[in-house]
XYZ file of N, CA and C in Angstrom:
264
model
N 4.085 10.229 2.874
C 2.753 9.709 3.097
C 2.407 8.757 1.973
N 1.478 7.599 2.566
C 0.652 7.407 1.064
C -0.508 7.070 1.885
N -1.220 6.397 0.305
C -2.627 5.819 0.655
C -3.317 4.880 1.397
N -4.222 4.658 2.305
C -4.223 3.419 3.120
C -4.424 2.278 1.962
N -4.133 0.929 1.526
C -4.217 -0.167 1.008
C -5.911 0.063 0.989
N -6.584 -0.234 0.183
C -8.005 -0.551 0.482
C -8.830 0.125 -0.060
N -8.606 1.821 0.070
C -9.357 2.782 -0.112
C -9.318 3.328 -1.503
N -10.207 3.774 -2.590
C -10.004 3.848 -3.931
C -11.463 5.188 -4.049
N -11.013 6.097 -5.306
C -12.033 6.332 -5.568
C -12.973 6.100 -6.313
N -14.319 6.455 -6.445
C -15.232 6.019 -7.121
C -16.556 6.951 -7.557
N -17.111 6.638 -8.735
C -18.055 7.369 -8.978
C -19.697 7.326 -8.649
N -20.210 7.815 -7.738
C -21.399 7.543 -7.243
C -22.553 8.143 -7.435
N -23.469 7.779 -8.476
C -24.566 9.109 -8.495
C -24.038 10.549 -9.324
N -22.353 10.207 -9.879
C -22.207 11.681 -10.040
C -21.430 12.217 -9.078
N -21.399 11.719 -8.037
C -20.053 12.347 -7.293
C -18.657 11.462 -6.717
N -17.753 12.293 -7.029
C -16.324 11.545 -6.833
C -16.462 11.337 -5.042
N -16.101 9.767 -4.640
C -16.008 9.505 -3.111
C -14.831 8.185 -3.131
N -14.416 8.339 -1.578
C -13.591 6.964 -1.194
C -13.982 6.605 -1.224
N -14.023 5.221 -0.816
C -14.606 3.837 -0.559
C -13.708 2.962 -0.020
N -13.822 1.933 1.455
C -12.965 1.431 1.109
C -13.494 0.030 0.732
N -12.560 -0.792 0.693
C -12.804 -2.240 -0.709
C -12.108 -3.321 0.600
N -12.659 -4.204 0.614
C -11.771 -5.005 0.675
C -11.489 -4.991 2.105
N -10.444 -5.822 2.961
C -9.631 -5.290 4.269
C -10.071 -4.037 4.650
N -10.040 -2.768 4.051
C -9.689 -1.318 4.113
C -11.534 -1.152 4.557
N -12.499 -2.027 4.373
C -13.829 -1.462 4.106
C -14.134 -2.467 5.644
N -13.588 -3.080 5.899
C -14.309 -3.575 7.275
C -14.245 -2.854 8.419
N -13.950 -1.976 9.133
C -13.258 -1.176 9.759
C -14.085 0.622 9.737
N -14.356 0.536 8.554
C -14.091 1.858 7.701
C -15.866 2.317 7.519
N -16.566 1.505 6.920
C -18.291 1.876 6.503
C -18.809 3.177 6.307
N -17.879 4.196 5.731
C -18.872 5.090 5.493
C -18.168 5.558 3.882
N -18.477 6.059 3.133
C -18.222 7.093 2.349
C -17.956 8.888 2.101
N -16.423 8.947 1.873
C -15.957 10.426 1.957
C -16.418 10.815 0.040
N -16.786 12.258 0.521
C -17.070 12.497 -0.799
C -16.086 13.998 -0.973
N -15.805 13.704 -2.097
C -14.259 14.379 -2.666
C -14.736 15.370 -3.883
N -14.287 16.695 -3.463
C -14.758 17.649 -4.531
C -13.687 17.611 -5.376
N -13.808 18.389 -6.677
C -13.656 17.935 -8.100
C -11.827 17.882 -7.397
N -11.454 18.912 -7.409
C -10.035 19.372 -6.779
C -9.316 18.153 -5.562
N -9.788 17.735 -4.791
C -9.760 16.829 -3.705
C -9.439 15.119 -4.735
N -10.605 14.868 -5.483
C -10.765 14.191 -5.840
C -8.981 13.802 -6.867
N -9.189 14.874 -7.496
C -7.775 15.420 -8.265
C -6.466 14.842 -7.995
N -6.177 15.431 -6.485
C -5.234 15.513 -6.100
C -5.148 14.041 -5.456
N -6.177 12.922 -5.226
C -6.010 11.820 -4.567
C -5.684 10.795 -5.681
N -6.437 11.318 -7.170
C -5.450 10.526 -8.087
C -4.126 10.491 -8.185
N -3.156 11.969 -7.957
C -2.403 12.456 -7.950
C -1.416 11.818 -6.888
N -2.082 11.083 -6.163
C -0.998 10.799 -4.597
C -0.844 9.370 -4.497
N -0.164 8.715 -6.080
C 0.225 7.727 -5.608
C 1.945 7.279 -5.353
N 1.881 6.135 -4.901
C 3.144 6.001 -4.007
C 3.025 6.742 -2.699
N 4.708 7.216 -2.826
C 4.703 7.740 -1.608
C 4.726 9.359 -1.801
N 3.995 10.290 -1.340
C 4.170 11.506 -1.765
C 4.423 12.523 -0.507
N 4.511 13.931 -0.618
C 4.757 14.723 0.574
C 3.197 15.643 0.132
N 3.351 16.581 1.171
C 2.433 17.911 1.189
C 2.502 18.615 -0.373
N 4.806 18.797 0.172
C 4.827 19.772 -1.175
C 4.740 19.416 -2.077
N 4.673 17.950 -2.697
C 4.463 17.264 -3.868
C 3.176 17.543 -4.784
N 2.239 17.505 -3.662
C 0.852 17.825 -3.989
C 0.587 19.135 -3.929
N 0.975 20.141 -3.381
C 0.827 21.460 -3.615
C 1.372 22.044 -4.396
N 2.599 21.117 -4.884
C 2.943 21.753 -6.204
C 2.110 21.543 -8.039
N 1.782 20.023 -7.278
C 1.126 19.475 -8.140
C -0.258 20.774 -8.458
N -0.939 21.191 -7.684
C -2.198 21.307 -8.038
C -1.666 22.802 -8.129
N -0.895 23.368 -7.837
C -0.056 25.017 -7.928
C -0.021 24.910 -9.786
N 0.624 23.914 -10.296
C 0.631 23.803 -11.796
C -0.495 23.638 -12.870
N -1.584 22.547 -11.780
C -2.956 22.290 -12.738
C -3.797 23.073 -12.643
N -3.730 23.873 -11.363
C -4.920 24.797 -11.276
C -4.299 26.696 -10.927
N -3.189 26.793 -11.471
C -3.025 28.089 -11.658
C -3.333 28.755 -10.098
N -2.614 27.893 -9.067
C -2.922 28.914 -7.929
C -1.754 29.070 -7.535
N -1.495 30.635 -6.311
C -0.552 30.539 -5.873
C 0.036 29.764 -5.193
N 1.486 29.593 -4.584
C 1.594 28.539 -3.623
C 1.391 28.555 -2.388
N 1.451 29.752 -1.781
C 0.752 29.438 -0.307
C -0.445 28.982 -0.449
N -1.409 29.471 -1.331
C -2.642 28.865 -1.120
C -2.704 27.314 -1.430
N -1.878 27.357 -2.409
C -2.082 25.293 -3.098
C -1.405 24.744 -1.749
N -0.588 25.560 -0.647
C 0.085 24.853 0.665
C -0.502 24.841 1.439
N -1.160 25.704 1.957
C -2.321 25.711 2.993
C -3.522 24.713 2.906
N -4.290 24.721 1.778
C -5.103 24.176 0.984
C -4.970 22.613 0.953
N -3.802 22.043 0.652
C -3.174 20.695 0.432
C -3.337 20.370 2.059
N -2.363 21.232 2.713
C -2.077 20.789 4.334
C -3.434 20.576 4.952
N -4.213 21.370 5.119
C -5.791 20.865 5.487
C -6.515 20.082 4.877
N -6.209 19.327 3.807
C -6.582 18.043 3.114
C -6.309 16.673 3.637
N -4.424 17.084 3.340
C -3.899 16.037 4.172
C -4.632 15.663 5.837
N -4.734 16.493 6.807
C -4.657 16.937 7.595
C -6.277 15.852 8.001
N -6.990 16.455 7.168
C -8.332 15.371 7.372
C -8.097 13.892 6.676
N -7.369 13.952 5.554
C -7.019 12.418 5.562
C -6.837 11.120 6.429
N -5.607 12.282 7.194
C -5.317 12.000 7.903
C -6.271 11.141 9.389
N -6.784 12.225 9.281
C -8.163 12.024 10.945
C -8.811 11.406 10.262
N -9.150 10.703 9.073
C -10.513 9.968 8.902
C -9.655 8.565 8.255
N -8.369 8.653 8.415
C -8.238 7.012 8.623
C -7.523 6.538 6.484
N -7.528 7.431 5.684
C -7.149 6.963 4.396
C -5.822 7.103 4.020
N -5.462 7.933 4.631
C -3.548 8.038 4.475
C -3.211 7.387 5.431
N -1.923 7.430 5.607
C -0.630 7.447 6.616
C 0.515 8.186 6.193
N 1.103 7.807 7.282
C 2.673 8.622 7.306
C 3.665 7.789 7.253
């Protein structure tokens, strides 16, 4: 997977959100807002990355087990996915 071209995060008011910029923002007009962890892991996902990349990733920063950092990641991805900021 990676990131759609366009989409970046940003600080708004105090809370971490997408945005997209550019190409990526014509199409797109709304703002996702990304909790601290979410937010985390989207710094975390550049290039090209997998599920387990990122579930391992956040299995190490945040002291969780791994089914949960797998489950957890996969329903992240999963809405990424449906709202248009990743691909495959």
């Amino acid at each position: 997977m990676r990131k759609k071209n366009g989409f970046v995060l940003r600080e708004v008011c105090g809370e971490k959100v997408i945005v997209g910029e550019g190409l990526g923002a014509v199409d797109f007009g709304k703002l996702i807002s990304m909790n601290e962890t979410a937010a985390w892991l989207w710094e975390h996902a550049d290039g090209d990355f997998t599920a387990d990349d990122l579930a391992k990733a956040l299995q190490e920063e945040y002291d969780v087990e791994e089914s949960v950092a797998a489950n957890d990641v996969k329903a992240m991805l999963d809405e990424w996915l449906n709202i248009g900021i990743v691909e495959r």
